[in-house]
Amino acid sequence: MDHTDLDAKTKIIHATKDFLDQGVDPDKITVRKIAEQAGVGVGLINYHFQTRDNLLGQVVADTMSGMASAWQQMKVQPGADSLGKLKRMLKELSDYGAKYPKLMQFMVKHELIQGNFSAEFYLLPVLREVFGKAKEELELKLIATALVSAMQGALVKDKAFQRYAGVDIYDPEQRNETIDRLIDCLIIK
């Protein structure tokens, strides 16, 4: 890939991210609109990403990777513990999902179809901090999956979750309390 292709790919990713940052419904973001915004031909999008969903998935993955990098750098504050760090991480992840509900729906669907467990992988290092050697790797992965799946389900099926649990997951206070309770229920040392 030459330098021009790399610049085009970067422009495509930035244009797509701009649409998402503006809150545009992912279903309304077309390859043609992305190409126009990025100043590239539609063919370059197809060349680099094959499909619009792959491109959106890449942008979401890049965003998640940036969040994960920040989490990895997050130092446990004096007086706080790794459990508090885990709660902050899940709250940030959920805040992102609440800020972009249509994107969250797309992301969950895309991750399920692609078999991608990126959010769960990002939680594993802090779960290792929480449990030390008390849990095997498979147990940590199951806990990470339960945490992420519960929050994804609550955010994507918010109305059904509100009827079921009596929690408005889009209310930040109720969401944070639910995350605290979820973690407290699943993290039994």
Tab-separated table of C-alpha atoms in Angstrom:
chain	number	residue	atom	x	y	z
A	1	MET	CA	0.000	0.000	0.000
A	2	ASP	CA	1.475	3.339	-0.961
A	3	HIS	CA	1.368	6.579	1.026
A	4	THR	CA	-1.618	7.894	-0.975
A	5	ASP	CA	-3.691	4.806	-0.118
A	6	LEU	CA	-2.834	5.195	3.568
A	7	ASP	CA	-3.921	8.829	3.469
A	8	ALA	CA	-7.180	7.836	1.753
A	9	LYS	CA	-7.853	5.124	4.332
A	10	THR	CA	-7.212	7.595	7.155
A	11	LYS	CA	-9.527	10.155	5.529
A	12	ILE	CA	-12.253	7.526	5.173
A	13	ILE	CA	-11.970	6.529	8.836
A	14	HIS	CA	-11.986	10.168	9.988
A	15	ALA	CA	-15.006	11.024	7.821
A	16	THR	CA	-16.927	8.054	9.194
A	17	LYS	CA	-15.970	8.946	12.757
A	18	ASP	CA	-17.153	12.524	12.145
A	19	PHE	CA	-20.582	11.243	11.095
A	20	LEU	CA	-20.802	9.066	14.185
A	21	ASP	CA	-19.594	11.878	16.467
A	22	GLN	CA	-22.397	14.047	15.048
A	23	GLY	CA	-24.874	11.376	16.105
A	24	VAL	CA	-25.874	10.361	12.589
A	25	ASP	CA	-27.809	7.093	12.619
A	26	PRO	CA	-25.414	4.416	11.300
A	27	ASP	CA	-28.185	3.164	8.987
A	28	LYS	CA	-28.182	6.589	7.308
A	29	ILE	CA	-24.428	6.677	6.712
A	30	THR	CA	-23.885	5.516	3.143
A	31	VAL	CA	-20.653	4.690	1.369
A	32	ARG	CA	-21.393	7.543	-1.031
A	33	LYS	CA	-21.782	10.062	1.835
A	34	ILE	CA	-18.551	8.843	3.455
A	35	ALA	CA	-16.686	9.092	0.140
A	36	GLU	CA	-17.984	12.623	-0.405
A	37	GLN	CA	-17.028	13.707	3.126
A	38	ALA	CA	-13.561	12.117	2.812
A	39	GLY	CA	-12.955	13.476	-0.687
A	40	VAL	CA	-12.274	10.019	-2.127
A	41	GLY	CA	-13.943	7.707	-4.593
A	42	VAL	CA	-16.414	5.039	-3.503
A	43	GLY	CA	-14.068	2.426	-4.954
A	44	LEU	CA	-11.415	3.231	-2.339
A	45	ILE	CA	-13.863	2.523	0.470
A	46	ASN	CA	-14.736	-0.804	-1.099
A	47	TYR	CA	-11.027	-1.542	-1.656
A	48	HIS	CA	-10.011	-0.847	1.935
A	49	PHE	CA	-13.061	-2.138	3.818
A	50	GLN	CA	-15.147	-4.258	1.376
A	51	THR	CA	-18.407	-3.182	3.080
A	52	ARG	CA	-19.827	-0.215	4.914
A	53	ASP	CA	-20.421	-2.418	7.960
A	54	ASN	CA	-16.748	-3.421	8.018
A	55	LEU	CA	-15.825	0.276	7.920
A	56	LEU	CA	-18.230	1.147	10.750
A	57	GLY	CA	-16.941	-1.831	12.710
A	58	GLN	CA	-13.353	-0.618	12.227
A	59	VAL	CA	-14.244	2.865	13.479
A	60	VAL	CA	-15.980	1.424	16.538
A	61	ALA	CA	-13.028	-0.902	17.164
A	62	ASP	CA	-10.620	2.042	16.931
A	63	THR	CA	-12.742	3.990	19.421
A	64	MET	CA	-12.860	1.021	21.779
A	65	SER	CA	-9.107	0.553	21.422
A	66	GLY	CA	-8.562	4.190	22.404
A	67	MET	CA	-10.775	3.731	25.445
A	68	ALA	CA	-8.908	0.535	26.345
A	69	SER	CA	-5.565	2.317	26.103
A	70	ALA	CA	-6.818	4.950	28.509
A	71	TRP	CA	-8.057	2.198	30.832
A	72	GLN	CA	-4.680	0.467	30.731
A	73	GLN	CA	-3.035	3.739	31.769
A	74	MET	CA	-5.609	4.348	34.486
A	75	LYS	CA	-3.893	4.089	37.809
A	76	VAL	CA	-5.814	2.904	40.805
A	77	GLN	CA	-6.308	5.961	42.983
A	78	PRO	CA	-5.096	5.863	46.582
A	79	GLY	CA	-7.881	4.374	48.661
A	80	ALA	CA	-9.520	2.863	45.577
A	81	ASP	CA	-9.182	-0.702	44.474
A	82	SER	CA	-9.199	-2.625	41.235
A	83	LEU	CA	-12.918	-3.295	41.699
A	84	GLY	CA	-13.505	0.464	41.575
A	85	LYS	CA	-11.411	0.610	38.403
A	86	LEU	CA	-13.562	-2.128	36.838
A	87	LYS	CA	-16.714	-0.189	37.711
A	88	ARG	CA	-15.311	2.996	36.150
A	89	MET	CA	-14.371	1.102	32.989
A	90	LEU	CA	-17.811	-0.460	32.577
A	91	LYS	CA	-19.463	2.895	33.287
A	92	GLU	CA	-17.365	4.593	30.583
A	93	LEU	CA	-18.187	1.833	28.124
A	94	SER	CA	-21.883	2.155	28.975
A	95	ASP	CA	-21.749	5.964	28.771
A	96	TYR	CA	-20.406	5.588	25.225
A	97	GLY	CA	-23.242	3.196	24.382
A	98	ALA	CA	-25.831	5.532	25.916
A	99	LYS	CA	-24.431	8.510	24.004
A	100	TYR	CA	-24.719	6.630	20.689
A	101	PRO	CA	-27.718	4.278	21.004
A	102	LYS	CA	-28.047	3.539	17.269
A	103	LEU	CA	-24.322	2.913	17.059
A	104	MET	CA	-24.554	0.606	20.076
A	105	GLN	CA	-27.246	-1.421	18.309
A	106	PHE	CA	-25.066	-1.645	15.217
A	107	MET	CA	-21.968	-2.481	17.255
A	108	VAL	CA	-23.639	-5.294	19.218
A	109	LYS	CA	-25.075	-6.809	16.040
A	110	HIS	CA	-21.732	-6.482	14.236
A	111	GLU	CA	-19.762	-7.977	17.119
A	112	LEU	CA	-22.147	-10.921	17.416
A	113	ILE	CA	-22.042	-11.620	13.680
A	114	GLN	CA	-18.260	-11.192	13.450
A	115	GLY	CA	-17.647	-13.156	16.634
A	116	ASN	CA	-15.708	-10.239	18.074
A	117	PHE	CA	-15.226	-10.023	21.836
A	118	SER	CA	-13.169	-6.824	21.938
A	119	ALA	CA	-14.961	-5.210	24.874
A	120	GLU	CA	-14.593	-8.394	26.897
A	121	PHE	CA	-10.876	-8.593	26.104
A	122	TYR	CA	-10.425	-5.013	27.309
A	123	LEU	CA	-11.927	-5.950	30.684
A	124	LEU	CA	-9.716	-8.998	31.227
A	125	PRO	CA	-6.603	-7.194	32.554
A	126	VAL	CA	-8.562	-5.463	35.307
A	127	LEU	CA	-10.426	-8.675	36.135
A	128	ARG	CA	-7.006	-10.256	36.594
A	129	GLU	CA	-6.179	-7.408	38.995
A	130	VAL	CA	-9.428	-7.972	40.874
A	131	PHE	CA	-9.042	-11.723	41.269
A	132	GLY	CA	-5.316	-12.313	41.133
A	133	LYS	CA	-4.840	-16.066	40.946
A	134	ALA	CA	-8.205	-16.900	42.546
A	135	LYS	CA	-9.903	-17.451	39.163
A	136	GLU	CA	-8.832	-19.384	36.089
A	137	GLU	CA	-8.630	-17.634	32.715
A	138	LEU	CA	-11.859	-19.223	31.485
A	139	GLU	CA	-13.693	-18.000	34.591
A	140	LEU	CA	-12.403	-14.458	33.972
A	141	LYS	CA	-13.567	-14.615	30.359
A	142	LEU	CA	-17.011	-15.798	31.433
A	143	ILE	CA	-17.287	-12.942	33.930
A	144	ALA	CA	-16.200	-10.419	31.277
A	145	THR	CA	-18.756	-11.856	28.855
A	146	ALA	CA	-21.526	-11.691	31.470
A	147	LEU	CA	-20.696	-8.060	32.318
A	148	VAL	CA	-20.563	-6.863	28.724
A	149	SER	CA	-23.558	-8.909	27.550
A	150	ALA	CA	-25.725	-7.646	30.401
A	151	MET	CA	-24.944	-4.023	29.628
A	152	GLN	CA	-25.246	-4.465	25.862
A	153	GLY	CA	-28.626	-6.138	26.294
A	154	ALA	CA	-29.844	-3.425	28.646
A	155	LEU	CA	-28.733	-0.635	26.289
A	156	VAL	CA	-29.979	-2.227	23.069
A	157	LYS	CA	-33.291	-3.422	24.540
A	158	ASP	CA	-33.715	-0.471	26.899
A	159	LYS	CA	-37.529	-0.406	26.939
A	160	ALA	CA	-37.820	-4.138	27.602
A	161	PHE	CA	-35.113	-3.875	30.257
A	162	GLN	CA	-37.003	-1.027	31.936
A	163	ARG	CA	-40.197	-3.122	32.016
A	164	TYR	CA	-38.240	-6.118	33.303
A	165	ALA	CA	-35.936	-4.496	35.868
A	166	GLY	CA	-37.559	-1.139	36.498
A	167	VAL	CA	-34.344	0.625	35.465
A	168	ASP	CA	-34.071	3.399	32.884
A	169	ILE	CA	-30.636	2.464	31.568
A	170	TYR	CA	-30.363	5.813	29.764
A	171	ASP	CA	-30.625	7.677	33.074
A	172	PRO	CA	-26.957	8.060	34.147
A	173	GLU	CA	-27.674	7.692	37.859
A	174	GLN	CA	-29.789	4.551	37.408
A	175	ARG	CA	-27.272	3.138	34.915
A	176	ASN	CA	-24.344	3.675	37.298
A	177	GLU	CA	-26.238	2.106	40.203
A	178	THR	CA	-27.133	-0.874	37.996
A	179	ILE	CA	-23.482	-1.314	36.982
A	180	ASP	CA	-22.386	-1.207	40.616
A	181	ARG	CA	-24.979	-3.850	41.506
A	182	LEU	CA	-24.136	-6.004	38.481
A	183	ILE	CA	-20.455	-6.046	39.349
A	184	ASP	CA	-21.170	-6.658	43.026
A	185	CYS	CA	-23.380	-9.639	42.077
A	186	LEU	CA	-20.835	-11.168	39.681
A	187	ILE	CA	-17.633	-10.418	41.548
A	188	ILE	CA	-17.759	-12.647	44.572
A	189	LYS	CA	-14.201	-13.119	45.748
